[in-house]
Amino acid sequence: MNLLHYTSSAAFLLAGSITLSSPLVYAKQTVENESYNEFLDMDISQLMQVTITSVSKKPEALANAAAAVFVIRHEDIQRSGVTTIQDALRLAPGVQVARIGSDKWAVSTRGFNGRYANKLLVLMDGRTLYSPAFSGVYWEMQGTLLEDIDRIEVIRGPGATLWGANAVNGVINIITKKAEDTHGGLVRVGGGTEEEAQLGLRYGRAIGENVHARAYFTYDQRDSFELARDGSDAHDDWDSSRGGFRVDGGSEKKTAWTVQGDLYENSINQSFSPYFLPSFPYITELREEFEATGWNIMAKMNRKFANDSTLSAQIYYDFAKREESFLMQEQGTFDAEIQYQKKLGNRNDITTGVGYRLVDAEFTNSFQASILPAETEDITYSGFIQDAISVIADTLIFTLGTKWENNDYTGTEFQPSARILWKATKDTSVWAAVSRAVKVPSQFESNGSVVVRVAPDMPPNPAVITLVGNTEYDSEEVISYETGYRCFPNDTFSLDLALFYNDYDKLLDSAPNPLNPYESVFSNSINGNSYGAEVAITWKPLDWTKFDLAYSYINFDMDSSLLLPSGQENVYEGSAPQHSISLFSQLSLTAKLEMNVWLRYVDNLPVSSPSAATRGIEIDDYVDVDISINYQATNNLKLSLVGQNLLNSSNSEFISESFTAETEVERGVYLKALWSF
């Protein structure tokens, strides 16, 4: 880790200094003046032709994707008034987003939600964001300047054939704008009741012929929420600061390259309740402030050849550190990938690639939680190939592919898929897919241990009840069957429907250890299925208004093969709302004034987590609304008033599977000014 750490640190600082100190070669300056009315001027057919890259790892129109994909656009993020990426994801059908506290979220697609949800692959410009410790995302450690996000591509269903293990139920790729599109300066300031302080700075310019750069900085301070038991302070207030840069060069018609990086620091207050001790009083509530820091640097290259082929390469290093008492974690990830795309005649479009990943981790264990050995090194080799076969030109396309991976936990894994797309008319398409995906064991599932209870009166006094990892723990599997229908019959309406049936095997459970009555061991003891439907409708009845409706339905049927089931199968069935609805209305009232109303309904959660099951707590269904009013005061100044969760003074959305008391999300209001120059 040391060599990679210091080498990458030097590269990060060098690239950043080049960005900020290079002389101005181009006199061209572009003043950023985002007009959301121009966005509403686009008809539905134009919106459906937006280019996406996450489904096939190559550019294609949204309307032609043989997958359940939804795009959250830059304009949607800005108009909605959200202050985090995770809250923006509530716009997409099939995505479950629940706030556990001020500093914690549960995010998943098609179920299995939780603080440590691990069946969703999340990327930022192609760089994975998950923690190798548990194969999920610490959402409070992720982010960027929201004004720099071009779009978020949300794929529901397996994406493992191209993206690899852990892309079991979906892939989310957060794609930022090119540096060329962010010339000039931008200042964002704001504050309110829950979002106490917001600051965003960005400056971009040309620094050479066909070379563009930008640098940004953000700071956010958020208030704590309240405990459900008595309305007292939840002690989960936090602040975060982040900076970064991006440099783009070359030509998209020949060779284009990108170097980008980020540096961040979070100061987080949190409470562990209950928190167990090896001696009297054995159980307590731990309140602490800890630091979560990290940085990353990435380089990409894309080369187009005259023979209708493309070669691309990507390499990055990501370092993250969490200094919390529960379990201190320090992880470095080195990842490299090469991809080649070639069209063979008029029928075949082949994409293939190879990859290498090294994860180097160190842990400082506590009585409460541990991972042994305390220093680990995991290596994954991978390769994939996919062929899009044009059976009938521009009408019927059959796509077949597979991903091969070799990891240190389960060895070789194959993850194939087959997809078919039929373009019945120029504005109507039908697709179907069958895929296999796996979730490989994480460091914690294989070698971890967590204390779940200390019983002072049980022999040997006290008795320490633990849940421990299993070096024989196998990959979790899913075979997914999907079909969809997509149409935009006119310039004012579009419909996107997806149906799915997932067959799961060897899901995570815990079984009693016959050699130790005080231990439970991770096991692959649960199987079952889920099925559901997702609908996205866009309606633009007038030039000055647009409505986006997203509806999701999901149902689970899970069984445990254990003689004495742990109850985890009930958690899988009850951790995602059966019904959820989002209605996002965008209204341009005048040339300078716009109002956006976002209404949401989320069904109840019978058992959101093992912690909730133990306490017998059910999360009630709820209806809430956000309203944002934006006023273009001048060509360069936009003022916003945003109200969040306005229908409820406070309500619970989720109870974590970790040691966190039930916390209620509070109503919030904030003001924001956005100045561009």
PDB file of N, CA, C and O in Angstrom, residues 1-46:
ATOM      1  N   MET A   1       0.818  -1.194   0.000  1.00  0.00           N
ATOM      2  CA  MET A   1       0.000   0.000   0.000  1.00  0.00           C
ATOM      3  C   MET A   1       0.860   1.256   0.000  1.00  0.00           C
ATOM      4  O   MET A   1       0.527   2.250  -0.616  1.00  0.00           O
ATOM      5  N   ASN A   2       2.008   1.241   0.683  1.00  0.00           N
ATOM      6  CA  ASN A   2       2.801   2.447   0.834  1.00  0.00           C
ATOM      7  C   ASN A   2       3.280   3.003  -0.497  1.00  0.00           C
ATOM      8  O   ASN A   2       3.205   4.194  -0.759  1.00  0.00           O
ATOM      9  N   LEU A   3       3.799   2.110  -1.378  1.00  0.00           N
ATOM     10  CA  LEU A   3       4.300   2.574  -2.669  1.00  0.00           C
ATOM     11  C   LEU A   3       3.179   3.194  -3.484  1.00  0.00           C
ATOM     12  O   LEU A   3       3.321   4.289  -4.042  1.00  0.00           O
ATOM     13  N   LEU A   4       2.039   2.495  -3.560  1.00  0.00           N
ATOM     14  CA  LEU A   4       0.918   3.029  -4.311  1.00  0.00           C
ATOM     15  C   LEU A   4       0.426   4.327  -3.692  1.00  0.00           C
ATOM     16  O   LEU A   4       0.089   5.284  -4.378  1.00  0.00           O
ATOM     17  N   HIS A   5       0.410   4.363  -2.379  1.00  0.00           N
ATOM     18  CA  HIS A   5      -0.089   5.542  -1.664  1.00  0.00           C
ATOM     19  C   HIS A   5       0.734   6.775  -2.022  1.00  0.00           C
ATOM     20  O   HIS A   5       0.195   7.802  -2.443  1.00  0.00           O
ATOM     21  N   TYR A   6       2.037   6.700  -1.877  1.00  0.00           N
ATOM     22  CA  TYR A   6       2.864   7.874  -2.088  1.00  0.00           C
ATOM     23  C   TYR A   6       3.007   8.223  -3.561  1.00  0.00           C
ATOM     24  O   TYR A   6       3.043   9.395  -3.937  1.00  0.00           O
ATOM     25  N   THR A   7       3.088   7.202  -4.427  1.00  0.00           N
ATOM     26  CA  THR A   7       3.180   7.480  -5.860  1.00  0.00           C
ATOM     27  C   THR A   7       1.930   8.177  -6.355  1.00  0.00           C
ATOM     28  O   THR A   7       1.982   9.173  -7.081  1.00  0.00           O
ATOM     29  N   SER A   8       0.745   7.656  -5.943  1.00  0.00           N
ATOM     30  CA  SER A   8      -0.507   8.247  -6.392  1.00  0.00           C
ATOM     31  C   SER A   8      -0.717   9.620  -5.781  1.00  0.00           C
ATOM     32  O   SER A   8      -1.282  10.515  -6.410  1.00  0.00           O
ATOM     33  N   SER A   9      -0.269   9.831  -4.531  1.00  0.00           N
ATOM     34  CA  SER A   9      -0.383  11.151  -3.907  1.00  0.00           C
ATOM     35  C   SER A   9       0.396  12.189  -4.710  1.00  0.00           C
ATOM     36  O   SER A   9      -0.087  13.298  -4.973  1.00  0.00           O
ATOM     37  N   ALA A  10       1.612  11.825  -5.117  1.00  0.00           N
ATOM     38  CA  ALA A  10       2.427  12.746  -5.900  1.00  0.00           C
ATOM     39  C   ALA A  10       1.763  13.068  -7.234  1.00  0.00           C
ATOM     40  O   ALA A  10       1.747  14.222  -7.679  1.00  0.00           O
ATOM     41  N   ALA A  11       1.201  12.033  -7.883  1.00  0.00           N
ATOM     42  CA  ALA A  11       0.528  12.252  -9.167  1.00  0.00           C
ATOM     43  C   ALA A  11      -0.685  13.153  -8.999  1.00  0.00           C
ATOM     44  O   ALA A  11      -0.969  14.018  -9.829  1.00  0.00           O
ATOM     45  N   PHE A  12      -1.426  12.945  -7.911  1.00  0.00           N
ATOM     46  CA  PHE A  12      -2.612  13.768  -7.644  1.00  0.00           C
ATOM     47  C   PHE A  12      -2.226  15.234  -7.498  1.00  0.00           C
ATOM     48  O   PHE A  12      -2.817  16.123  -8.109  1.00  0.00           O
ATOM     49  N   LEU A  13      -1.211  15.510  -6.686  1.00  0.00           N
ATOM     50  CA  LEU A  13      -0.802  16.886  -6.445  1.00  0.00           C
ATOM     51  C   LEU A  13      -0.224  17.529  -7.704  1.00  0.00           C
ATOM     52  O   LEU A  13      -0.458  18.703  -7.993  1.00  0.00           O
ATOM     53  N   LEU A  14       0.521  16.743  -8.488  1.00  0.00           N
ATOM     54  CA  LEU A  14       1.100  17.276  -9.715  1.00  0.00           C
ATOM     55  C   LEU A  14       0.007  17.656 -10.707  1.00  0.00           C
ATOM     56  O   LEU A  14       0.018  18.751 -11.282  1.00  0.00           O
ATOM     57  N   ALA A  15      -0.961  16.732 -10.901  1.00  0.00           N
ATOM     58  CA  ALA A  15      -2.030  17.014 -11.855  1.00  0.00           C
ATOM     59  C   ALA A  15      -2.864  18.202 -11.408  1.00  0.00           C
ATOM     60  O   ALA A  15      -3.272  19.042 -12.215  1.00  0.00           O
ATOM     61  N   GLY A  16      -3.116  18.298 -10.085  1.00  0.00           N
ATOM     62  CA  GLY A  16      -3.877  19.429  -9.581  1.00  0.00           C
ATOM     63  C   GLY A  16      -3.151  20.742  -9.794  1.00  0.00           C
ATOM     64  O   GLY A  16      -3.749  21.764 -10.147  1.00  0.00           O
ATOM     65  N   SER A  17      -1.835  20.747  -9.594  1.00  0.00           N
ATOM     66  CA  SER A  17      -1.080  21.984  -9.771  1.00  0.00           C
ATOM     67  C   SER A  17      -1.046  22.407 -11.231  1.00  0.00           C
ATOM     68  O   SER A  17      -1.098  23.590 -11.546  1.00  0.00           O
ATOM     69  N   ILE A  18      -0.985  21.430 -12.141  1.00  0.00           N
ATOM     70  CA  ILE A  18      -1.026  21.760 -13.564  1.00  0.00           C
ATOM     71  C   ILE A  18      -2.350  22.419 -13.910  1.00  0.00           C
ATOM     72  O   ILE A  18      -2.430  23.409 -14.638  1.00  0.00           O
ATOM     73  N   THR A  19      -3.449  21.864 -13.358  1.00  0.00           N
ATOM     74  CA  THR A  19      -4.773  22.405 -13.633  1.00  0.00           C
ATOM     75  C   THR A  19      -4.882  23.854 -13.201  1.00  0.00           C
ATOM     76  O   THR A  19      -5.419  24.706 -13.912  1.00  0.00           O
ATOM     77  N   LEU A  20      -4.362  24.176 -12.025  1.00  0.00           N
ATOM     78  CA  LEU A  20      -4.568  25.499 -11.445  1.00  0.00           C
ATOM     79  C   LEU A  20      -3.548  26.529 -11.914  1.00  0.00           C
ATOM     80  O   LEU A  20      -3.775  27.725 -11.798  1.00  0.00           O
ATOM     81  N   SER A  21      -2.390  26.071 -12.427  1.00  0.00           N
ATOM     82  CA  SER A  21      -1.342  27.041 -12.724  1.00  0.00           C
ATOM     83  C   SER A  21      -1.022  27.185 -14.202  1.00  0.00           C
ATOM     84  O   SER A  21      -0.214  28.032 -14.564  1.00  0.00           O
ATOM     85  N   SER A  22      -1.623  26.355 -15.077  1.00  0.00           N
ATOM     86  CA  SER A  22      -1.290  26.451 -16.496  1.00  0.00           C
ATOM     87  C   SER A  22      -1.722  27.796 -17.067  1.00  0.00           C
ATOM     88  O   SER A  22      -2.758  28.337 -16.703  1.00  0.00           O
ATOM     89  N   PRO A  23      -0.963  28.361 -18.002  1.00  0.00           N
ATOM     90  CA  PRO A  23      -1.320  29.654 -18.594  1.00  0.00           C
ATOM     91  C   PRO A  23      -2.537  29.522 -19.490  1.00  0.00           C
ATOM     92  O   PRO A  23      -2.818  28.456 -20.025  1.00  0.00           O
ATOM     93  N   LEU A  24      -3.236  30.587 -19.626  1.00  0.00           N
ATOM     94  CA  LEU A  24      -4.428  30.605 -20.463  1.00  0.00           C
ATOM     95  C   LEU A  24      -4.012  30.729 -21.923  1.00  0.00           C
ATOM     96  O   LEU A  24      -3.465  31.737 -22.339  1.00  0.00           O
ATOM     97  N   VAL A  25      -4.237  29.659 -22.681  1.00  0.00           N
ATOM     98  CA  VAL A  25      -3.896  29.673 -24.098  1.00  0.00           C
ATOM     99  C   VAL A  25      -5.101  30.093 -24.922  1.00  0.00           C
ATOM    100  O   VAL A  25      -4.997  30.838 -25.881  1.00  0.00           O
ATOM    101  N   TYR A  26      -6.267  29.566 -24.518  1.00  0.00           N
ATOM    102  CA  TYR A  26      -7.484  29.920 -25.226  1.00  0.00           C
ATOM    103  C   TYR A  26      -8.076  31.178 -24.599  1.00  0.00           C
ATOM    104  O   TYR A  26      -8.172  31.282 -23.378  1.00  0.00           O
ATOM    105  N   ALA A  27      -8.500  32.099 -25.383  1.00  0.00           N
ATOM    106  CA  ALA A  27      -9.167  33.283 -24.859  1.00  0.00           C
ATOM    107  C   ALA A  27     -10.654  33.024 -24.663  1.00  0.00           C
ATOM    108  O   ALA A  27     -11.358  33.808 -24.063  1.00  0.00           O
ATOM    109  N   LYS A  28     -11.110  31.867 -25.185  1.00  0.00           N
ATOM    110  CA  LYS A  28     -12.534  31.548 -25.139  1.00  0.00           C
ATOM    111  C   LYS A  28     -12.997  31.356 -23.709  1.00  0.00           C
ATOM    112  O   LYS A  28     -12.399  30.618 -22.948  1.00  0.00           O
ATOM    113  N   GLN A  29     -14.074  31.989 -23.328  1.00  0.00           N
ATOM    114  CA  GLN A  29     -14.681  31.806 -22.016  1.00  0.00           C
ATOM    115  C   GLN A  29     -16.171  31.545 -22.231  1.00  0.00           C
ATOM    116  O   GLN A  29     -16.818  32.206 -23.032  1.00  0.00           O
ATOM    117  N   THR A  30     -16.679  30.572 -21.496  1.00  0.00           N
ATOM    118  CA  THR A  30     -18.098  30.262 -21.571  1.00  0.00           C
ATOM    119  C   THR A  30     -18.726  30.546 -20.226  1.00  0.00           C
ATOM    120  O   THR A  30     -18.328  29.961 -19.237  1.00  0.00           O
ATOM    121  N   VAL A  31     -19.667  31.444 -20.168  1.00  0.00           N
ATOM    122  CA  VAL A  31     -20.355  31.743 -18.919  1.00  0.00           C
ATOM    123  C   VAL A  31     -21.457  30.719 -18.722  1.00  0.00           C
ATOM    124  O   VAL A  31     -22.283  30.494 -19.611  1.00  0.00           O
ATOM    125  N   GLU A  32     -21.453  30.063 -17.558  1.00  0.00           N
ATOM    126  CA  GLU A  32     -22.457  29.044 -17.286  1.00  0.00           C
ATOM    127  C   GLU A  32     -23.752  29.717 -16.872  1.00  0.00           C
ATOM    128  O   GLU A  32     -23.839  30.364 -15.843  1.00  0.00           O
ATOM    129  N   ASN A  33     -24.738  29.571 -17.699  1.00  0.00           N
ATOM    130  CA  ASN A  33     -26.059  30.118 -17.393  1.00  0.00           C
ATOM    131  C   ASN A  33     -27.064  29.045 -17.748  1.00  0.00           C
ATOM    132  O   ASN A  33     -27.508  28.941 -18.873  1.00  0.00           O
ATOM    133  N   GLU A  34     -27.378  28.205 -16.770  1.00  0.00           N
ATOM    134  CA  GLU A  34     -28.196  27.038 -17.030  1.00  0.00           C
ATOM    135  C   GLU A  34     -29.661  27.448 -17.157  1.00  0.00           C
ATOM    136  O   GLU A  34     -30.255  27.978 -16.231  1.00  0.00           O
ATOM    137  N   SER A  35     -30.233  27.174 -18.303  1.00  0.00           N
ATOM    138  CA  SER A  35     -31.629  27.507 -18.535  1.00  0.00           C
ATOM    139  C   SER A  35     -32.457  26.246 -18.508  1.00  0.00           C
ATOM    140  O   SER A  35     -32.397  25.424 -19.408  1.00  0.00           O
ATOM    141  N   TYR A  36     -33.233  26.097 -17.457  1.00  0.00           N
ATOM    142  CA  TYR A  36     -34.061  24.912 -17.353  1.00  0.00           C
ATOM    143  C   TYR A  36     -35.278  25.014 -18.267  1.00  0.00           C
ATOM    144  O   TYR A  36     -35.900  24.020 -18.604  1.00  0.00           O
ATOM    145  N   ASN A  37     -35.632  26.238 -18.673  1.00  0.00           N
ATOM    146  CA  ASN A  37     -36.712  26.371 -19.636  1.00  0.00           C
ATOM    147  C   ASN A  37     -36.314  25.743 -20.964  1.00  0.00           C
ATOM    148  O   ASN A  37     -37.148  25.168 -21.671  1.00  0.00           O
ATOM    149  N   GLU A  38     -35.020  25.855 -21.334  1.00  0.00           N
ATOM    150  CA  GLU A  38     -34.563  25.208 -22.558  1.00  0.00           C
ATOM    151  C   GLU A  38     -34.712  23.696 -22.435  1.00  0.00           C
ATOM    152  O   GLU A  38     -35.014  23.009 -23.412  1.00  0.00           O
ATOM    153  N   PHE A  39     -34.500  23.167 -21.218  1.00  0.00           N
ATOM    154  CA  PHE A  39     -34.693  21.741 -21.000  1.00  0.00           C
ATOM    155  C   PHE A  39     -36.147  21.359 -21.250  1.00  0.00           C
ATOM    156  O   PHE A  39     -36.441  20.348 -21.892  1.00  0.00           O
ATOM    157  N   LEU A  40     -37.078  22.175 -20.767  1.00  0.00           N
ATOM    158  CA  LEU A  40     -38.490  21.878 -20.994  1.00  0.00           C
ATOM    159  C   LEU A  40     -38.877  22.065 -22.455  1.00  0.00           C
ATOM    160  O   LEU A  40     -39.858  21.486 -22.917  1.00  0.00           O
ATOM    161  N   ASP A  41     -38.107  22.859 -23.192  1.00  0.00           N
ATOM    162  CA  ASP A  41     -38.398  23.042 -24.611  1.00  0.00           C
ATOM    163  C   ASP A  41     -38.135  21.776 -25.418  1.00  0.00           C
ATOM    164  O   ASP A  41     -38.658  21.610 -26.516  1.00  0.00           O
ATOM    165  N   MET A  42     -37.311  20.862 -24.869  1.00  0.00           N
ATOM    166  CA  MET A  42     -37.031  19.620 -25.577  1.00  0.00           C
ATOM    167  C   MET A  42     -38.270  18.737 -25.569  1.00  0.00           C
ATOM    168  O   MET A  42     -38.950  18.605 -24.548  1.00  0.00           O
ATOM    169  N   ASP A  43     -38.588  18.120 -26.717  1.00  0.00           N
ATOM    170  CA  ASP A  43     -39.726  17.205 -26.729  1.00  0.00           C
ATOM    171  C   ASP A  43     -39.286  15.831 -26.239  1.00  0.00           C
ATOM    172  O   ASP A  43     -38.101  15.556 -26.055  1.00  0.00           O
ATOM    173  N   ILE A  44     -40.253  14.947 -26.038  1.00  0.00           N
ATOM    174  CA  ILE A  44     -39.976  13.646 -25.434  1.00  0.00           C
ATOM    175  C   ILE A  44     -39.061  12.799 -26.309  1.00  0.00           C
ATOM    176  O   ILE A  44     -38.188  12.082 -25.811  1.00  0.00           O
ATOM    177  N   SER A  45     -39.228  12.868 -27.624  1.00  0.00           N
ATOM    178  CA  SER A  45     -38.383  12.070 -28.503  1.00  0.00           C
ATOM    179  C   SER A  45     -36.919  12.452 -28.353  1.00  0.00           C
ATOM    180  O   SER A  45     -36.027  11.599 -28.405  1.00  0.00           O
ATOM    181  N   GLN A  46     -36.634  13.746 -28.130  1.00  0.00           N
ATOM    182  CA  GLN A  46     -35.256  14.176 -27.907  1.00  0.00           C
ATOM    183  C   GLN A  46     -34.715  13.624 -26.585  1.00  0.00           C
ATOM    184  O   GLN A  46     -33.561  13.211 -26.492  1.00  0.00           O
TER     185      GLN A  46
END
